[in-house]
XYZ file of C-alpha atoms in Angstrom:
537
model
C -13.269 3.104 -41.033
C -12.999 5.545 -43.911
C -9.591 6.693 -42.692
C -8.445 3.075 -42.422
C -9.477 2.311 -46.009
C -7.840 5.556 -47.173
C -4.598 4.655 -45.439
C -4.628 1.176 -46.943
C -5.365 2.583 -50.395
C -2.465 5.043 -50.162
C -0.142 2.236 -49.020
C -1.173 -0.010 -51.940
C -0.849 2.870 -54.384
C 2.710 3.433 -53.197
C 3.523 -0.252 -53.607
C 2.182 -0.196 -57.181
C 4.073 3.010 -57.977
C 7.254 1.481 -56.549
C 6.848 -1.659 -58.657
C 6.219 0.429 -61.783
C 9.275 2.560 -60.958
C 11.417 -0.584 -60.900
C 10.133 -1.779 -64.291
C 12.724 -0.928 -66.924
C 11.963 -0.956 -70.646
C 15.000 -2.102 -72.631
C 13.216 -2.099 -75.959
C 13.535 -5.849 -76.489
C 12.046 -6.649 -73.076
C 10.700 -5.066 -69.917
C 12.187 -6.183 -66.597
C 10.668 -5.602 -63.190
C 13.280 -5.284 -60.476
C 12.923 -5.635 -56.756
C 13.440 -2.995 -54.095
C 15.064 -4.276 -50.902
C 14.651 -2.951 -47.392
C 18.266 -1.716 -47.291
C 17.611 0.915 -49.985
C 19.091 -1.136 -52.800
C 17.199 -2.229 -55.918
C 18.233 -5.218 -57.968
C 17.412 -6.581 -61.364
C 18.597 -10.175 -61.666
C 18.752 -12.418 -64.706
C 18.521 -9.690 -67.386
C 19.220 -11.130 -70.810
C 21.911 -9.132 -72.653
C 22.331 -11.397 -75.708
C 20.464 -14.040 -77.603
C 20.674 -17.595 -76.423
C 23.972 -18.940 -77.889
C 22.646 -22.364 -78.817
C 22.047 -24.266 -82.044
C 23.447 -22.302 -84.956
C 24.699 -19.642 -82.520
C 26.942 -22.104 -80.676
C 30.559 -20.996 -81.339
C 29.291 -17.683 -82.753
C 29.661 -14.097 -81.631
C 26.912 -12.869 -79.310
C 23.795 -11.589 -81.033
C 21.118 -9.104 -79.913
C 18.390 -10.581 -77.716
C 15.073 -11.481 -79.304
C 12.114 -9.320 -78.336
C 9.715 -10.732 -75.767
C 6.269 -9.432 -74.716
C 5.084 -8.737 -71.244
C 6.980 -7.782 -68.095
C 9.766 -10.187 -67.060
C 10.366 -10.796 -63.321
C 13.996 -9.906 -62.677
C 14.144 -11.663 -59.360
C 16.478 -14.621 -59.947
C 20.013 -14.947 -61.274
C 20.333 -16.433 -64.697
C 22.016 -19.852 -65.047
C 25.820 -19.912 -65.081
C 27.739 -20.821 -68.215
C 28.840 -24.454 -68.456
C 32.386 -25.097 -67.156
C 35.129 -27.342 -68.516
C 35.805 -30.616 -66.721
C 32.361 -31.377 -65.277
C 30.110 -33.973 -66.859
C 27.200 -33.967 -66.709
C 26.902 -30.191 -66.659
C 26.485 -29.028 -63.028
C 23.077 -27.993 -61.779
C 22.446 -24.306 -62.251
C 24.436 -24.144 -65.487
C 23.282 -23.899 -69.100
C 24.457 -22.958 -72.543
C 21.707 -20.313 -72.392
C 23.650 -18.218 -69.868
C 24.155 -14.728 -71.186
C 22.513 -12.808 -68.378
C 23.535 -9.909 -66.193
C 22.502 -8.410 -62.843
C 22.158 -4.719 -61.967
C 22.297 -3.332 -58.441
C 21.515 0.324 -57.776
C 20.283 2.623 -55.042
C 16.499 2.394 -54.995
C 16.145 6.105 -55.789
C 18.808 6.142 -58.495
C 16.395 6.170 -61.412
C 15.212 9.600 -60.312
C 18.689 10.973 -59.787
C 21.435 12.201 -62.051
C 23.636 9.487 -63.537
C 25.767 7.597 -61.029
C 29.201 6.043 -61.653
C 28.993 2.448 -62.894
C 31.172 -0.485 -61.854
C 31.144 -3.436 -64.250
C 32.608 -6.578 -62.709
C 34.196 -9.337 -64.812
C 34.434 -12.584 -62.898
C 37.353 -15.008 -63.105
C 37.639 -18.745 -63.592
C 40.569 -19.257 -65.956
C 38.199 -18.721 -68.933
C 36.970 -22.248 -68.172
C 34.339 -21.562 -65.496
C 32.282 -18.731 -64.030
C 34.029 -18.792 -60.646
C 32.871 -15.517 -59.048
C 29.259 -15.591 -60.133
C 26.372 -13.738 -58.557
C 28.353 -11.390 -56.366
C 25.969 -8.997 -54.661
C 26.635 -5.314 -55.263
C 24.864 -4.208 -52.062
C 28.047 -3.912 -49.964
C 29.866 -1.765 -52.485
C 26.866 0.479 -53.013
C 26.422 1.015 -49.314
C 30.136 1.679 -48.865
C 29.912 4.297 -51.631
C 27.186 6.203 -49.771
C 24.639 4.821 -52.242
C 26.534 6.610 -54.953
C 27.264 3.967 -57.570
C 25.563 1.322 -59.789
C 27.015 -2.200 -60.066
C 26.737 -4.629 -62.973
C 27.795 -8.278 -62.842
C 27.373 -10.874 -65.599
C 28.141 -14.321 -67.030
C 30.184 -14.949 -70.156
C 30.870 -18.114 -72.116
C 33.865 -20.178 -71.077
C 35.685 -23.345 -72.183
C 34.899 -24.456 -75.754
C 31.543 -22.638 -75.657
C 33.392 -19.349 -75.401
C 36.906 -20.080 -76.637
C 36.969 -22.979 -79.096
C 39.366 -22.020 -81.915
C 40.640 -23.352 -85.183
C 40.278 -22.587 -88.856
C 36.790 -24.149 -89.040
C 35.564 -21.974 -86.165
C 37.170 -18.885 -87.653
C 35.462 -19.474 -91.016
C 32.105 -20.763 -89.884
C 31.629 -19.045 -86.573
C 33.741 -16.791 -84.403
C 36.705 -17.068 -82.002
C 37.178 -15.286 -78.683
C 33.448 -15.306 -78.081
C 33.817 -15.081 -74.290
C 35.619 -11.766 -74.754
C 32.986 -10.678 -77.264
C 30.317 -11.458 -74.638
C 32.115 -8.982 -72.347
C 32.133 -6.346 -75.075
C 28.440 -7.034 -75.626
C 27.823 -6.241 -71.960
C 29.848 -3.024 -72.150
C 27.847 -1.913 -75.226
C 24.616 -2.899 -73.354
C 25.750 -0.625 -70.493
C 26.260 2.264 -72.896
C 22.751 1.797 -74.282
C 20.741 0.976 -71.163
C 22.465 1.775 -67.881
C 20.953 5.271 -67.701
C 17.569 3.597 -67.244
C 18.907 2.211 -63.965
C 20.356 5.554 -62.854
C 23.851 4.947 -64.153
C 26.058 7.240 -66.189
C 27.347 5.593 -69.391
C 30.117 8.249 -69.546
C 31.460 7.126 -66.161
C 32.097 3.387 -66.332
C 34.838 1.536 -64.438
C 35.613 -2.064 -65.310
C 37.102 -4.466 -62.781
C 37.719 -8.144 -62.351
C 39.883 -10.766 -60.775
C 42.088 -13.514 -62.236
C 40.699 -14.301 -65.717
C 38.410 -11.313 -65.142
C 41.547 -9.218 -64.586
C 43.095 -10.802 -67.632
C 39.975 -9.665 -69.429
C 40.612 -6.138 -68.184
C 44.069 -6.132 -69.794
C 42.706 -7.707 -72.944
C 39.971 -5.040 -73.131
C 42.499 -2.301 -72.498
C 44.506 -3.585 -75.507
C 41.556 -4.762 -77.641
C 41.850 -3.964 -81.339
C 45.333 -2.646 -80.625
C 44.182 -0.238 -77.954
C 41.343 1.385 -79.906
C 39.286 3.411 -77.413
C 35.606 2.960 -78.175
C 34.501 4.885 -75.097
C 33.072 1.788 -73.396
C 34.864 2.408 -70.088
C 36.859 5.141 -68.427
C 38.989 3.469 -65.749
C 39.961 -0.073 -64.851
C 40.923 -2.156 -61.791
C 42.577 -5.548 -62.177
C 42.980 -7.939 -59.255
C 45.527 -10.665 -59.801
C 45.781 -10.025 -63.537
C 46.486 -13.417 -65.154
C 48.918 -13.692 -68.010
C 48.332 -17.187 -69.395
C 49.924 -18.278 -72.690
C 47.905 -17.351 -75.729
C 48.002 -19.405 -78.904
C 47.315 -18.365 -82.464
C 44.285 -19.728 -84.218
C 46.505 -22.241 -86.028
C 48.295 -23.270 -82.823
C 44.959 -23.931 -81.170
C 43.792 -26.195 -83.993
C 44.704 -29.201 -81.855
C 41.892 -28.364 -79.419
C 39.367 -28.336 -82.250
C 40.672 -31.501 -83.856
C 40.706 -33.379 -80.562
C 37.155 -32.346 -79.758
C 35.940 -33.363 -83.219
C 37.582 -36.781 -82.874
C 36.306 -37.414 -79.350
C 32.726 -36.469 -80.251
C 32.604 -38.719 -83.315
C 32.372 -35.851 -85.769
C 35.575 -36.609 -87.689
C 33.747 -38.449 -90.485
C 31.453 -35.529 -91.256
C 32.052 -33.200 -94.175
C 31.131 -30.191 -92.013
C 32.669 -30.914 -88.649
C 31.582 -27.552 -87.170
C 27.973 -28.272 -88.055
C 28.351 -31.637 -86.392
C 29.601 -30.035 -83.188
C 26.728 -27.554 -83.264
C 24.231 -30.326 -83.699
C 25.373 -32.245 -80.636
C 23.156 -32.037 -77.601
C 24.771 -30.301 -74.636
C 25.273 -33.518 -72.704
C 27.176 -35.167 -75.557
C 29.446 -32.132 -76.044
C 29.976 -31.702 -72.320
C 31.039 -35.341 -71.860
C 34.078 -34.547 -74.032
C 34.766 -31.131 -72.571
C 37.996 -31.625 -70.637
C 41.554 -30.370 -70.837
C 44.317 -32.211 -72.755
C 48.064 -31.435 -72.791
C 49.465 -28.781 -75.083
C 51.382 -30.471 -77.946
C 54.753 -29.588 -76.374
C 53.850 -30.374 -72.772
C 53.656 -33.525 -70.689
C 50.428 -33.004 -68.720
C 47.160 -31.145 -69.198
C 47.261 -27.521 -68.087
C 44.995 -26.119 -65.439
C 43.170 -24.213 -68.222
C 43.433 -25.231 -71.856
C 40.775 -22.999 -73.468
C 41.287 -19.283 -73.509
C 41.693 -16.203 -75.736
C 43.693 -16.610 -78.938
C 45.542 -14.258 -81.189
C 43.005 -13.633 -83.922
C 44.540 -10.667 -85.772
C 41.595 -8.504 -84.839
C 40.302 -8.326 -81.291
C 43.538 -9.785 -79.890
C 46.309 -8.587 -82.178
C 49.323 -9.846 -80.294
C 50.608 -11.055 -76.920
C 49.582 -8.805 -74.050
C 53.115 -7.928 -72.981
C 54.033 -6.915 -76.567
C 50.929 -4.787 -77.119
C 51.479 -2.819 -73.908
C 55.184 -2.311 -74.566
C 54.290 -1.013 -78.002
C 51.903 1.527 -76.452
C 48.845 -0.191 -77.964
C 46.494 0.212 -75.000
C 43.755 2.523 -73.808
C 45.111 5.267 -71.567
C 42.753 5.453 -68.572
C 43.469 5.436 -64.792
C 44.271 1.935 -63.618
C 44.785 -0.248 -60.538
C 46.794 -3.463 -60.699
C 47.716 -5.693 -57.817
C 48.266 -9.090 -56.334
C 48.264 -11.316 -53.253
C 51.394 -12.520 -51.459
C 50.870 -16.223 -52.265
C 49.301 -16.174 -55.719
C 50.388 -19.668 -56.723
C 49.602 -21.906 -53.766
C 46.056 -22.865 -54.714
C 47.160 -23.976 -58.185
C 50.196 -26.166 -57.619
C 49.529 -29.734 -56.532
C 50.355 -30.132 -52.811
C 52.148 -33.447 -53.513
C 54.885 -31.661 -55.495
C 57.929 -33.348 -53.993
C 60.820 -32.565 -56.334
C 62.238 -30.019 -58.725
C 61.318 -32.270 -61.677
C 57.678 -32.365 -60.624
C 57.667 -28.615 -60.147
C 59.212 -28.125 -63.612
C 56.672 -30.481 -65.173
C 53.853 -28.402 -63.656
C 55.339 -25.139 -64.950
C 55.970 -26.600 -68.432
C 52.383 -27.872 -68.574
C 51.141 -24.286 -68.032
C 53.761 -22.631 -70.251
C 54.600 -25.225 -72.910
C 57.043 -22.966 -74.798
C 59.366 -22.479 -71.852
C 62.942 -23.425 -72.657
C 65.396 -25.470 -70.584
C 67.561 -22.368 -70.128
C 64.605 -20.439 -68.787
C 63.602 -23.282 -66.510
C 67.139 -23.438 -65.110
C 67.010 -19.730 -64.268
C 63.676 -20.171 -62.552
C 64.908 -23.221 -60.668
C 67.911 -21.307 -59.332
C 65.628 -18.578 -58.007
C 62.714 -20.508 -56.671
C 63.359 -24.244 -56.529
C 66.422 -24.651 -54.366
C 66.401 -26.762 -51.268
C 66.676 -23.744 -48.976
C 63.392 -22.483 -50.375
C 61.502 -25.523 -49.126
C 59.362 -25.475 -45.974
C 57.237 -28.067 -44.271
C 53.472 -27.586 -44.245
C 50.682 -29.991 -43.252
C 49.660 -32.477 -45.945
C 52.112 -30.948 -48.424
C 55.379 -32.012 -50.036
C 58.469 -29.805 -49.824
C 58.388 -28.264 -53.342
C 54.759 -27.272 -53.293
C 55.317 -23.834 -51.821
C 58.444 -22.994 -53.921
C 56.656 -24.037 -57.128
C 53.725 -21.848 -56.009
C 56.082 -18.901 -55.550
C 57.421 -19.365 -59.064
C 54.044 -19.802 -60.700
C 52.606 -16.883 -58.772
C 55.220 -14.463 -59.999
C 55.328 -15.758 -63.611
C 51.583 -15.630 -64.157
C 50.264 -12.954 -61.784
C 52.572 -10.731 -59.736
C 55.217 -9.776 -62.323
C 52.627 -8.998 -65.031
C 50.908 -6.602 -62.605
C 54.182 -4.897 -61.745
C 54.959 -4.521 -65.441
C 51.503 -3.111 -66.227
C 51.880 -0.489 -63.529
C 55.282 0.463 -64.941
C 53.962 0.739 -68.473
C 51.095 2.988 -67.448
C 53.249 5.222 -65.307
C 55.797 5.620 -68.098
C 52.897 6.618 -70.365
C 52.022 9.410 -67.959
C 48.743 7.771 -66.831
C 47.784 7.498 -63.178
C 48.561 3.956 -62.051
C 48.192 2.430 -58.585
C 49.480 -0.964 -57.469
C 48.771 -3.010 -54.344
C 50.304 -5.940 -52.442
C 47.526 -7.630 -50.521
C 48.947 -9.342 -47.436
C 46.014 -9.842 -45.059
C 46.854 -12.985 -43.130
C 44.150 -15.448 -42.140
C 45.269 -17.744 -39.273
C 43.925 -20.927 -40.851
C 45.404 -20.167 -44.275
C 48.771 -19.344 -42.765
C 48.859 -22.565 -40.782
C 48.042 -24.666 -43.878
C 50.676 -22.936 -45.993
C 48.149 -21.544 -48.453
C 48.964 -18.067 -47.166
C 47.378 -14.989 -48.684
C 45.820 -16.715 -51.643
C 44.888 -15.768 -55.182
C 41.990 -13.256 -55.315
C 41.234 -13.475 -51.580
C 40.924 -9.675 -51.546
C 37.606 -9.957 -53.369
C 36.059 -10.849 -50.004
C 37.122 -7.482 -48.608
C 36.188 -5.461 -51.674
C 32.672 -6.833 -51.964
C 32.161 -7.583 -48.261
C 32.412 -11.212 -47.066
C 28.646 -11.607 -46.785
C 28.130 -10.585 -50.400
C 30.366 -13.077 -52.293
C 29.167 -16.416 -53.570
C 32.046 -18.470 -52.197
C 33.141 -19.135 -48.609
C 35.242 -16.295 -47.185
C 37.982 -16.892 -44.618
C 36.242 -16.857 -41.220
C 38.621 -14.132 -39.974
C 36.981 -11.639 -42.347
C 34.047 -11.613 -39.920
C 36.306 -11.272 -36.872
C 39.987 -10.290 -36.628
C 40.258 -9.182 -40.269
C 36.876 -7.445 -40.407
C 38.584 -3.987 -40.212
C 40.159 -4.559 -43.645
C 36.758 -4.529 -45.336
C 36.034 -0.773 -44.996
C 39.638 -0.047 -46.006
C 39.334 -1.952 -49.286
C 35.805 -0.748 -49.967
C 36.880 2.835 -49.332
C 39.696 2.636 -51.866
C 37.591 0.798 -54.484
C 34.484 2.940 -54.243
C 36.600 6.089 -54.320
C 38.263 4.808 -57.499
C 34.876 3.953 -59.008
C 33.526 7.419 -58.172
C 36.533 9.597 -59.007
C 39.093 7.432 -60.882
C 41.318 7.896 -57.817
C 41.347 5.582 -54.773
C 42.084 8.421 -52.325
C 39.368 11.141 -52.147
C 36.749 8.925 -50.533
C 39.006 6.385 -48.812
C 37.988 5.248 -45.352
C 38.903 7.235 -42.260
C 42.527 6.712 -41.113
C 43.492 4.817 -44.300
C 46.845 5.995 -45.662
C 47.092 7.811 -48.941
C 47.631 5.367 -51.776
C 50.346 6.931 -53.868
C 50.830 6.210 -57.544
C 53.448 3.774 -58.843
C 55.845 6.531 -59.881
C 58.488 6.731 -62.613
C 62.275 6.529 -62.769
C 63.963 6.558 -59.361
C 60.586 7.165 -57.763
C 58.932 4.072 -59.224
C 57.898 0.674 -57.766
C 55.741 2.315 -55.099
C 52.747 0.227 -54.101
C 50.486 -0.054 -51.114
C 50.996 -2.972 -48.705
C 47.631 -4.009 -47.315
C 47.373 -5.798 -43.969
C 44.804 -5.372 -41.221
C 45.657 -2.351 -39.037
C 49.091 -2.005 -40.653
C 48.392 -0.781 -44.221
C 51.148 1.471 -45.574
C 53.119 2.330 -48.706
C 56.111 0.142 -49.600
C 58.669 -0.177 -52.362
C 58.872 -3.464 -54.249
C 61.894 -5.363 -52.880
C 64.925 -5.244 -55.158
C 65.120 -9.063 -55.441
C 61.491 -9.189 -56.645
C 62.223 -6.339 -59.078
C 65.109 -8.394 -60.461
C 63.063 -11.559 -60.899
C 60.189 -9.669 -62.496
C 62.456 -7.886 -64.971
C 63.668 -11.263 -66.158
C 60.251 -12.910 -66.250
C 58.867 -9.924 -68.150
C 61.738 -10.165 -70.634
C 60.768 -13.774 -71.498
C 57.040 -13.076 -71.414
C 56.546 -13.192 -75.170
C 58.666 -16.393 -75.330
C 56.039 -17.813 -72.943
C 53.297 -16.438 -75.231
C 51.973 -14.105 -72.529
């Protein structure tokens, strides 16, 4: 009996010690994480900034308030409220500035591990890749990395702009939330076993746009917040100046009944969330015919975002760290309406997204993408859906990634580019093809994303998962995708310069190999890059 009690006592003592070991003191709060049976520990719902409500609505993120006691870090924090949904969806809140940390259970007792900070996408209007689980990446790394994911403000909560906001609050707050996280990582990640001097940022879509904006933030001033970057489907949307975005502020003030108030910003801040959210929807840009997919987003503020992304990079105003850029074959298909039945409808869609596009530029694009011989028949789709998707995909995603790789290689910085072409049978049959950001399922592991992966990622395309995880975890650990790539994966060579440029890796299940960007795509991208600043990219 004595031995039984002793055994039980030792077991309980170990449980208590384990729980104490997973309690992290951040100064402003103590959070108790949870150790999982797979050797991974997680801390969910860790507050990284004060609640951005009341007087802090439309303001830069502030330090969290101190709280007493130990906080259970066992549930994700609420997501930030998206544009276009009223009432606000369940599981969302203005009080949304939380992050999650995933680490090997023994990492707190080890030397600092490389850190991967993931920035989710959503067009700066929603948190669309929320609550991804870092377990798959950590296991693929040989339990050799720490992963951080987080929410940031979107829509008007994160990106409302105008003179009143500039004077009485702050613009580009969603980007400032991201910087707040990176500063939090510098201060606290060592308490989770991470190395603040070895941080890799990554993201997809608007998260990848965020990567390019952080690389060029403050004109490329390196504050030591990260040391390499990976951008998946980097999105180059048009960016307005503060004055150009005044219409979004004015419209919101009018719709919410605040136009009669002397202090319209105070009126907006005093609205309850439901009243503000009922008027949170996209409207057309002043020079466009229809509302864009995403109206709110980063603006040129003369400080954090000094100029258009294309211009900053071509002027050399960017942080020089190893980078990955890349895209999917059919970037535009999920965005263009499937009932696009004519060139005029396709042009209206493109103009709605890029309102400064000229008729001469549209004609050039039409001759490349929107001719009758480019049309194909797909189920439940009109003939110009796929051609318009091809145009939009290259304008906004593919060609910017190609240009970024060129800029970095010309600067003498290691730059890798990928063309993700893993074909899912259902997506191919529908015409969607290899869609925007679908590679995230392979990078994280299909069981660890919050959306619904293509079913083939559990069957015929399952072999692509270790390939992508090998490249990504190697890059996270060494700033190079090759040293720890998976067995039998080909060497991923850099983009190259001069006559040896335009080298990227073509990724398809059991066929992955290096390729050179086709000359016709090079030609189209050179033109689209040349008009990028005209399109305010």
